[in-house]
PDB file of C-alpha atoms in Angstrom:
ATOM      1  CA  MET Y   1      85.053  93.976  91.370  1.00  0.00           C
ATOM      2  CA  LYS Y   2      88.330  92.538  90.455  1.00  0.00           C
ATOM      3  CA  GLY Y   3      88.535  93.897  87.124  1.00  0.00           C
ATOM      4  CA  TYR Y   4      88.937  91.910  84.546  1.00  0.00           C
ATOM      5  CA  LEU Y   5      92.647  90.721  82.777  1.00  0.00           C
ATOM      6  CA  THR Y   6      93.094  93.350  80.299  1.00  0.00           C
ATOM      7  CA  PRO Y   7      92.259  91.577  76.522  1.00  0.00           C
ATOM      8  CA  SER Y   8      96.317  91.439  75.727  1.00  0.00           C
ATOM      9  CA  ALA Y   9      97.191  90.292  79.485  1.00  0.00           C
ATOM     10  CA  LEU Y  10      94.612  87.772  78.797  1.00  0.00           C
ATOM     11  CA  SER Y  11      95.893  87.279  75.316  1.00  0.00           C
ATOM     12  CA  SER Y  12      99.760  86.440  76.924  1.00  0.00           C
ATOM     13  CA  LEU Y  13      98.147  84.239  79.706  1.00  0.00           C
ATOM     14  CA  LEU Y  14      96.704  82.339  77.121  1.00  0.00           C
ATOM     15  CA  ALA Y  15      99.825  82.070  75.224  1.00  0.00           C
ATOM     16  CA  VAL Y  16     102.045  80.701  78.249  1.00  0.00           C
ATOM     17  CA  PRO Y  17     100.761  76.917  77.657  1.00  0.00           C
ATOM     18  CA  ALA Y  18     102.490  76.645  74.733  1.00  0.00           C
ATOM     19  CA  LEU Y  19     105.104  78.639  76.170  1.00  0.00           C
ATOM     20  CA  ILE Y  20     105.373  76.043  78.951  1.00  0.00           C
ATOM     21  CA  ALA Y  21     105.811  72.898  76.092  1.00  0.00           C
ATOM     22  CA  ALA Y  22     108.216  74.517  74.316  1.00  0.00           C
ATOM     23  CA  SER Y  23     110.574  75.308  77.452  1.00  0.00           C
ATOM     24  CA  VAL Y  24     109.617  71.325  78.593  1.00  0.00           C
ATOM     25  CA  ALA Y  25     111.222  70.359  74.732  1.00  0.00           C
ATOM     26  CA  ALA Y  26     113.986  73.002  75.895  1.00  0.00           C
ATOM     27  CA  LEU Y  27     114.952  71.448  79.166  1.00  0.00           C
ATOM     28  CA  LEU Y  28     114.858  67.880  77.740  1.00  0.00           C
ATOM     29  CA  THR Y  29     118.125  69.044  76.374  1.00  0.00           C
ATOM     30  CA  LEU Y  30     119.734  69.941  79.802  1.00  0.00           C
ATOM     31  CA  SER Y  31     118.846  65.730  80.390  1.00  0.00           C
ATOM     32  CA  GLU Y  32     123.380  65.625  81.412  1.00  0.00           C
ATOM     33  CA  ALA Y  33     123.600  69.440  82.543  1.00  0.00           C
ATOM     34  CA  PRO Y  34     124.594  69.614  86.755  1.00  0.00           C
ATOM     35  CA  THR Y  35     121.907  68.597  89.421  1.00  0.00           C
ATOM     36  CA  LEU Y  36     121.578  72.400  90.008  1.00  0.00           C
ATOM     37  CA  TYR Y  37     120.635  73.636  86.921  1.00  0.00           C
ATOM     38  CA  ARG Y  38     118.046  71.042  86.303  1.00  0.00           C
ATOM     39  CA  TYR Y  39     116.663  71.996  89.910  1.00  0.00           C
ATOM     40  CA  ALA Y  40     116.829  75.784  88.887  1.00  0.00           C
ATOM     41  CA  ALA Y  41     114.801  75.126  85.648  1.00  0.00           C
ATOM     42  CA  VAL Y  42     112.566  72.444  86.864  1.00  0.00           C
ATOM     43  CA  LEU Y  43     111.461  74.501  90.230  1.00  0.00           C
ATOM     44  CA  PRO Y  44     109.999  77.959  87.983  1.00  0.00           C
ATOM     45  CA  LEU Y  45     108.490  76.375  85.543  1.00  0.00           C
ATOM     46  CA  ALA Y  46     106.280  74.189  87.542  1.00  0.00           C
ATOM     47  CA  TYR Y  47     105.779  77.225  90.021  1.00  0.00           C
ATOM     48  CA  ILE Y  48     103.938  78.553  86.592  1.00  0.00           C
ATOM     49  CA  MET Y  49     102.490  75.322  85.325  1.00  0.00           C
ATOM     50  CA  GLY Y  50     100.572  75.477  88.893  1.00  0.00           C
ATOM     51  CA  ALA Y  51      98.991  78.759  88.660  1.00  0.00           C
ATOM     52  CA  LEU Y  52      98.638  79.087  85.517  1.00  0.00           C
ATOM     53  CA  PRO Y  53      94.267  80.304  86.971  1.00  0.00           C
ATOM     54  CA  TRP Y  54      92.424  78.007  84.786  1.00  0.00           C
ATOM     55  CA  GLY Y  55      89.792  78.711  87.058  1.00  0.00           C
ATOM     56  CA  TYR Y  56      89.471  81.595  86.348  1.00  0.00           C
ATOM     57  CA  VAL Y  57      90.312  81.756  82.275  1.00  0.00           C
ATOM     58  CA  VAL Y  58      87.518  78.711  81.678  1.00  0.00           C
ATOM     59  CA  LEU Y  59      84.767  80.702  83.568  1.00  0.00           C
ATOM     60  CA  LEU Y  60      86.063  84.410  81.537  1.00  0.00           C
ATOM     61  CA  MET Y  61      85.622  82.439  78.040  1.00  0.00           C
ATOM     62  CA  HIS Y  62      82.541  79.865  79.221  1.00  0.00           C
ATOM     63  CA  ARG Y  63      81.063  82.600  81.060  1.00  0.00           C
ATOM     64  CA  GLY Y  64      81.792  85.693  80.309  1.00  0.00           C
ATOM     65  CA  ILE Y  65      82.327  86.281  84.166  1.00  0.00           C
ATOM     66  CA  ASP Y  66      85.184  86.782  86.792  1.00  0.00           C
ATOM     67  CA  ILE Y  67      85.517  83.801  89.000  1.00  0.00           C
ATOM     68  CA  ARG Y  68      86.768  86.186  92.693  1.00  0.00           C
ATOM     69  CA  ASP Y  69      83.380  88.286  91.924  1.00  0.00           C
ATOM     70  CA  TYR Y  70      82.004  85.248  93.041  1.00  0.00           C
ATOM     71  CA  GLY Y  71      80.806  82.845  96.288  1.00  0.00           C
ATOM     72  CA  SER Y  72      85.008  82.243  98.123  1.00  0.00           C
ATOM     73  CA  GLY Y  73      86.470  83.617  95.780  1.00  0.00           C
ATOM     74  CA  ARG Y  74      88.511  81.514  94.849  1.00  0.00           C
ATOM     75  CA  THR Y  75      90.007  80.021  91.241  1.00  0.00           C
ATOM     76  CA  GLY Y  76      89.510  76.137  92.464  1.00  0.00           C
ATOM     77  CA  VAL Y  77      86.784  74.139  91.358  1.00  0.00           C
ATOM     78  CA  SER Y  78      84.591  74.380  94.124  1.00  0.00           C
ATOM     79  CA  ASN Y  79      84.140  78.062  93.683  1.00  0.00           C
ATOM     80  CA  ALA Y  80      83.571  77.081  89.399  1.00  0.00           C
ATOM     81  CA  LEU Y  81      81.106  74.402  90.339  1.00  0.00           C
ATOM     82  CA  ARG Y  82      78.835  76.531  92.678  1.00  0.00           C
ATOM     83  CA  THR Y  83      79.502  79.479  90.325  1.00  0.00           C
ATOM     84  CA  ALA Y  84      78.844  77.939  86.829  1.00  0.00           C
ATOM     85  CA  GLY Y  85      77.729  74.610  86.688  1.00  0.00           C
ATOM     86  CA  TYR Y  86      79.687  71.034  86.904  1.00  0.00           C
ATOM     87  CA  ARG Y  87      80.297  71.268  83.269  1.00  0.00           C
ATOM     88  CA  PRO Y  88      82.997  74.092  83.809  1.00  0.00           C
ATOM     89  CA  ALA Y  89      83.698  72.604  86.887  1.00  0.00           C
ATOM     90  CA  GLY Y  90      84.346  69.570  85.128  1.00  0.00           C
ATOM     91  CA  ILE Y  91      86.788  71.220  82.619  1.00  0.00           C
ATOM     92  CA  VAL Y  92      88.254  73.515  85.636  1.00  0.00           C
ATOM     93  CA  LEU Y  93      89.145  70.031  87.310  1.00  0.00           C
ATOM     94  CA  ALA Y  94      90.698  68.100  84.792  1.00  0.00           C
ATOM     95  CA  LEU Y  95      93.548  70.980  84.460  1.00  0.00           C
ATOM     96  CA  ASP Y  96      93.930  71.064  87.309  1.00  0.00           C
ATOM     97  CA  LEU Y  97      94.476  68.064  87.907  1.00  0.00           C
ATOM     98  CA  VAL Y  98      96.992  68.036  85.084  1.00  0.00           C
ATOM     99  CA  LYS Y  99      99.406  71.096  86.667  1.00  0.00           C
ATOM    100  CA  GLY Y 100     100.689  68.619  89.583  1.00  0.00           C
ATOM    101  CA  ILE Y 101     100.141  65.429  87.140  1.00  0.00           C
ATOM    102  CA  SER Y 102     103.042  68.130  84.827  1.00  0.00           C
ATOM    103  CA  ALA Y 103     105.248  68.690  86.867  1.00  0.00           C
ATOM    104  CA  VAL Y 104     105.731  66.224  89.114  1.00  0.00           C
ATOM    105  CA  MET Y 105     106.527  64.147  85.851  1.00  0.00           C
ATOM    106  CA  LEU Y 106     109.010  66.771  83.858  1.00  0.00           C
ATOM    107  CA  ALA Y 107     110.808  66.555  87.229  1.00  0.00           C
ATOM    108  CA  ARG Y 108     111.089  62.978  87.233  1.00  0.00           C
ATOM    109  CA  THR Y 109     111.793  63.105  83.557  1.00  0.00           C
ATOM    110  CA  LEU Y 110     114.240  65.972  83.612  1.00  0.00           C
ATOM    111  CA  ILE Y 111     116.096  64.544  87.433  1.00  0.00           C
ATOM    112  CA  GLY Y 112     115.142  61.445  88.511  1.00  0.00           C
ATOM    113  CA  ASP Y 113     115.188  61.707  92.022  1.00  0.00           C
ATOM    114  CA  PRO Y 114     111.987  61.640  94.327  1.00  0.00           C
ATOM    115  CA  THR Y 115     113.116  65.045  95.952  1.00  0.00           C
ATOM    116  CA  SER Y 116     113.189  66.739  92.718  1.00  0.00           C
ATOM    117  CA  GLU Y 117     109.899  65.106  92.191  1.00  0.00           C
ATOM    118  CA  VAL Y 118     108.574  66.235  95.211  1.00  0.00           C
ATOM    119  CA  ALA Y 119     109.641  69.762  95.127  1.00  0.00           C
ATOM    120  CA  ALA Y 120     108.264  70.180  91.539  1.00  0.00           C
ATOM    121  CA  GLY Y 121     104.468  69.086  92.917  1.00  0.00           C
ATOM    122  CA  LEU Y 122     104.961  71.582  96.220  1.00  0.00           C
ATOM    123  CA  ALA Y 123     105.590  74.624  93.579  1.00  0.00           C
ATOM    124  CA  ALA Y 124     103.048  73.431  91.429  1.00  0.00           C
ATOM    125  CA  LEU Y 125     100.320  73.468  94.275  1.00  0.00           C
ATOM    126  CA  VAL Y 126     102.112  77.122  95.242  1.00  0.00           C
ATOM    127  CA  GLY Y 127     101.719  78.141  92.428  1.00  0.00           C
ATOM    128  CA  HIS Y 128      97.409  77.142  91.796  1.00  0.00           C
ATOM    129  CA  ASN Y 129      97.170  78.741  95.648  1.00  0.00           C
ATOM    130  CA  TRP Y 130      99.165  81.755  95.117  1.00  0.00           C
ATOM    131  CA  PRO Y 131      99.354  82.851  91.697  1.00  0.00           C
ATOM    132  CA  VAL Y 132     101.795  85.971  90.022  1.00  0.00           C
ATOM    133  CA  PHE Y 133      99.094  86.094  87.391  1.00  0.00           C
ATOM    134  CA  LEU Y 134      96.385  86.899  89.375  1.00  0.00           C
ATOM    135  CA  GLY Y 135      98.205  89.355  92.598  1.00  0.00           C
ATOM    136  CA  PHE Y 136      98.242  85.263  94.222  1.00  0.00           C
ATOM    137  CA  ARG Y 137      95.342  84.889  95.296  1.00  0.00           C
ATOM    138  CA  GLY Y 138      94.196  81.017  93.674  1.00  0.00           C
ATOM    139  CA  GLY Y 139      92.270  77.962  94.904  1.00  0.00           C
ATOM    140  CA  ARG Y 140      92.778  75.572  97.827  1.00  0.00           C
ATOM    141  CA  GLY Y 141      95.200  73.500  95.897  1.00  0.00           C
ATOM    142  CA  ILE Y 142      93.004  69.772  95.950  1.00  0.00           C
ATOM    143  CA  ALA Y 143      93.737  69.437  92.432  1.00  0.00           C
ATOM    144  CA  PRO Y 144      96.856  69.825  91.838  1.00  0.00           C
ATOM    145  CA  GLY Y 145      97.790  68.146  95.068  1.00  0.00           C
ATOM    146  CA  LEU Y 146      96.017  64.938  94.255  1.00  0.00           C
ATOM    147  CA  GLY Y 147      97.289  65.113  90.771  1.00  0.00           C
ATOM    148  CA  GLY Y 148     101.306  65.195  91.944  1.00  0.00           C
ATOM    149  CA  LEU Y 149     100.021  62.760  94.429  1.00  0.00           C
ATOM    150  CA  ALA Y 150      98.938  60.511  91.676  1.00  0.00           C
ATOM    151  CA  VAL Y 151     102.197  60.279  90.303  1.00  0.00           C
ATOM    152  CA  MET Y 152     104.122  59.553  93.150  1.00  0.00           C
ATOM    153  CA  SER Y 153     101.641  57.235  95.141  1.00  0.00           C
ATOM    154  CA  PRO Y 154      98.371  56.485  92.825  1.00  0.00           C
ATOM    155  CA  ILE Y 155      97.182  54.065  96.274  1.00  0.00           C
ATOM    156  CA  ALA Y 156      97.678  56.706  98.288  1.00  0.00           C
ATOM    157  CA  ALA Y 157      95.641  59.134  95.339  1.00  0.00           C
ATOM    158  CA  VAL Y 158      92.491  56.861  95.072  1.00  0.00           C
ATOM    159  CA  CYS Y 159      92.120  55.736  98.998  1.00  0.00           C
ATOM    160  CA  GLY Y 160      91.504  59.837  99.302  1.00  0.00           C
ATOM    161  CA  VAL Y 161      89.212  60.059  96.602  1.00  0.00           C
ATOM    162  CA  VAL Y 162      87.457  57.388  97.520  1.00  0.00           C
ATOM    163  CA  VAL Y 163      86.913  58.718 100.603  1.00  0.00           C
ATOM    164  CA  PHE Y 164      85.942  61.817  98.857  1.00  0.00           C
ATOM    165  CA  LEU Y 165      83.205  60.663  97.093  1.00  0.00           C
ATOM    166  CA  PRO Y 166      80.798  59.631  99.437  1.00  0.00           C
ATOM    167  CA  VAL Y 167      81.515  61.830 102.173  1.00  0.00           C
ATOM    168  CA  CYS Y 168      80.460  64.937  99.889  1.00  0.00           C
ATOM    169  CA  VAL Y 169      77.475  62.589  99.009  1.00  0.00           C
ATOM    170  CA  PHE Y 170      76.189  62.000 101.523  1.00  0.00           C
ATOM    171  CA  THR Y 171      76.770  65.465 104.067  1.00  0.00           C
ATOM    172  CA  ARG Y 172      76.521  67.547 100.572  1.00  0.00           C
ATOM    173  CA  TYR Y 173      79.482  69.448 101.941  1.00  0.00           C
ATOM    174  CA  LEU Y 174      82.409  69.932  99.366  1.00  0.00           C
ATOM    175  CA  SER Y 175      85.003  71.585 102.258  1.00  0.00           C
ATOM    176  CA  LEU Y 176      84.312  68.192 104.473  1.00  0.00           C
ATOM    177  CA  GLY Y 177      85.480  65.839 101.552  1.00  0.00           C
ATOM    178  CA  SER Y 178      88.153  67.603 100.654  1.00  0.00           C
ATOM    179  CA  ILE Y 179      89.650  67.794 104.079  1.00  0.00           C
ATOM    180  CA  MET Y 180      89.065  63.747 104.886  1.00  0.00           C
ATOM    181  CA  GLY Y 181      90.203  63.242 101.416  1.00  0.00           C
ATOM    182  CA  VAL Y 182      93.818  64.642 102.107  1.00  0.00           C
ATOM    183  CA  VAL Y 183      94.135  63.457 105.310  1.00  0.00           C
ATOM    184  CA  SER Y 184      92.852  59.467 104.699  1.00  0.00           C
ATOM    185  CA  ALA Y 185      95.119  60.156 101.868  1.00  0.00           C
ATOM    186  CA  CYS Y 186      98.120  60.821 103.949  1.00  0.00           C
ATOM    187  CA  GLY Y 187      96.828  58.843 106.423  1.00  0.00           C
ATOM    188  CA  VAL Y 188      97.634  55.931 103.399  1.00  0.00           C
ATOM    189  CA  LEU Y 189     100.285  57.265 102.254  1.00  0.00           C
ATOM    190  CA  VAL Y 190     102.243  57.095 105.975  1.00  0.00           C
ATOM    191  CA  VAL Y 191     100.962  53.719 106.900  1.00  0.00           C
ATOM    192  CA  LEU Y 192     102.222  52.358 102.877  1.00  0.00           C
ATOM    193  CA  ILE Y 193     105.777  53.688 103.779  1.00  0.00           C
ATOM    194  CA  LEU Y 194     106.182  52.268 107.660  1.00  0.00           C
ATOM    195  CA  LEU Y 195     104.564  49.010 106.024  1.00  0.00           C
ATOM    196  CA  ASN Y 196     106.752  49.280 102.904  1.00  0.00           C
ATOM    197  CA  PHE Y 197     104.482  48.426 100.950  1.00  0.00           C
ATOM    198  CA  ASN Y 198     106.292  48.772  97.759  1.00  0.00           C
ATOM    199  CA  PRO Y 199     105.216  46.207  94.971  1.00  0.00           C
ATOM    200  CA  TRP Y 200     105.914  48.411  92.224  1.00  0.00           C
ATOM    201  CA  GLY Y 201     109.330  49.751  93.304  1.00  0.00           C
ATOM    202  CA  LEU Y 202     107.724  53.359  93.191  1.00  0.00           C
ATOM    203  CA  VAL Y 203     106.520  55.026  96.380  1.00  0.00           C
ATOM    204  CA  SER Y 204     109.611  57.055  98.062  1.00  0.00           C
ATOM    205  CA  ASN Y 205     109.906  57.746 101.430  1.00  0.00           C
ATOM    206  CA  LEU Y 206     110.389  60.581 100.436  1.00  0.00           C
ATOM    207  CA  TYR Y 207     107.147  61.055  99.221  1.00  0.00           C
ATOM    208  CA  LEU Y 208     105.571  61.362 102.889  1.00  0.00           C
ATOM    209  CA  ILE Y 209     107.046  65.077 102.850  1.00  0.00           C
ATOM    210  CA  TYR Y 210     105.135  65.976  99.552  1.00  0.00           C
ATOM    211  CA  GLY Y 211     102.215  64.500 101.501  1.00  0.00           C
ATOM    212  CA  LEU Y 212     102.077  66.131 104.981  1.00  0.00           C
ATOM    213  CA  LEU Y 213     103.032  69.814 103.830  1.00  0.00           C
ATOM    214  CA  GLY Y 214     101.297  69.467 100.949  1.00  0.00           C
ATOM    215  CA  GLY Y 215      98.246  68.423 103.058  1.00  0.00           C
ATOM    216  CA  THR Y 216      98.670  70.987 105.792  1.00  0.00           C
ATOM    217  CA  VAL Y 217      98.046  73.291 103.058  1.00  0.00           C
ATOM    218  CA  ILE Y 218      95.771  72.752 101.691  1.00  0.00           C
ATOM    219  CA  VAL Y 219      93.947  71.845 104.926  1.00  0.00           C
ATOM    220  CA  TRP Y 220      94.883  75.753 106.365  1.00  0.00           C
ATOM    221  CA  GLN Y 221      93.941  76.641 102.820  1.00  0.00           C
ATOM    222  CA  HIS Y 222      90.297  75.206 103.717  1.00  0.00           C
ATOM    223  CA  ARG Y 223      89.900  77.326 107.635  1.00  0.00           C
ATOM    224  CA  ASP Y 224      87.434  79.303 106.597  1.00  0.00           C
ATOM    225  CA  ASN Y 225      85.341  75.990 105.825  1.00  0.00           C
ATOM    226  CA  ILE Y 226      86.261  74.678 108.927  1.00  0.00           C
ATOM    227  CA  GLN Y 227      85.042  77.587 110.748  1.00  0.00           C
ATOM    228  CA  ARG Y 228      81.695  77.584 108.745  1.00  0.00           C
ATOM    229  CA  LEU Y 229      82.151  73.735 109.731  1.00  0.00           C
ATOM    230  CA  LEU Y 230      82.083  74.152 113.248  1.00  0.00           C
ATOM    231  CA  ALA Y 231      79.355  76.869 112.794  1.00  0.00           C
ATOM    232  CA  GLY Y 232      76.649  75.222 110.546  1.00  0.00           C
ATOM    233  CA  THR Y 233      76.873  78.321 108.121  1.00  0.00           C
ATOM    234  CA  GLU Y 234      79.289  76.086 105.325  1.00  0.00           C
ATOM    235  CA  ARG Y 235      77.680  75.738 101.861  1.00  0.00           C
ATOM    236  CA  ARG Y 236      76.694  72.641 100.439  1.00  0.00           C
ATOM    237  CA  ILE Y 237      76.476  71.175  97.020  1.00  0.00           C
ATOM    238  CA  GLY Y 238      73.559  72.507  94.979  1.00  0.00           C
ATOM    239  CA  ASN Y 239      73.748  76.300  96.551  1.00  0.00           C
ATOM    240  CA  PRO Y 240      74.707  78.473  94.554  1.00  0.00           C
ATOM    241  CA  ALA Y 241      77.526  81.278  94.752  1.00  0.00           C
ATOM    242  CA  ALA Y 242      76.470  83.942  95.602  1.00  0.00           C
ATOM    243  CA  ARG Y 243      77.895  87.604  94.043  1.00  0.00           C
ATOM    244  CA  ILE Y 244      80.552  89.242  96.456  1.00  0.00           C
ATOM    245  CA  GLU Y 245      79.250  92.288  97.546  1.00  0.00           C
ATOM    246  CA  GLU Y 246      82.177  95.218  97.667  1.00  0.00           C
TER     247      GLU Y 246
END
């Protein structure tokens, strides 16, 4: 048993989104500040955005359970789906997507260069996977990674989802769909950049760093799933998460 956060700690955690909103409003006044100052303000905030453990919060409030005590012990969408079903998992998915979207949009608004967007997107991904609020154990990074990519390269993000969905439907392996979706999205991003396909003037070559680094982190976070896939013991969609025995 990991133990619930204390009521006061949980209340403090639920106050973080309001503090983030207030911080963003304050940061907007720094638009004329030196670039280094803006980086120093944006990147920690992007990490905090990513570190909000929505899987933990949603399942604790919806079902009164600690998601870390079930299945993989992670706080992401996949474990939320196995532990509590589609509705709570859908809420977690939406909130985790917003992490990546918000971090990249904040960097774009306040700093306005591709380097800052990549850095903020990666900071949110790191926060999601290693959140300070839960002892640095979070999710695997699919949803916030996709959210950040959707801002930088919508075409690559859509292609990743297009691959993810049928793989999940036909194999019933959520992990396999996630890995294939990440690899496909990164591949499409590489092709777009190599072909200089940028009709809206939005895609920067620097986004490839986000795709490759972020994709590597996400696949690495799935290393236990890969081992189970190779061994034929991976859990399929529809198999509920078992309680972790201490």
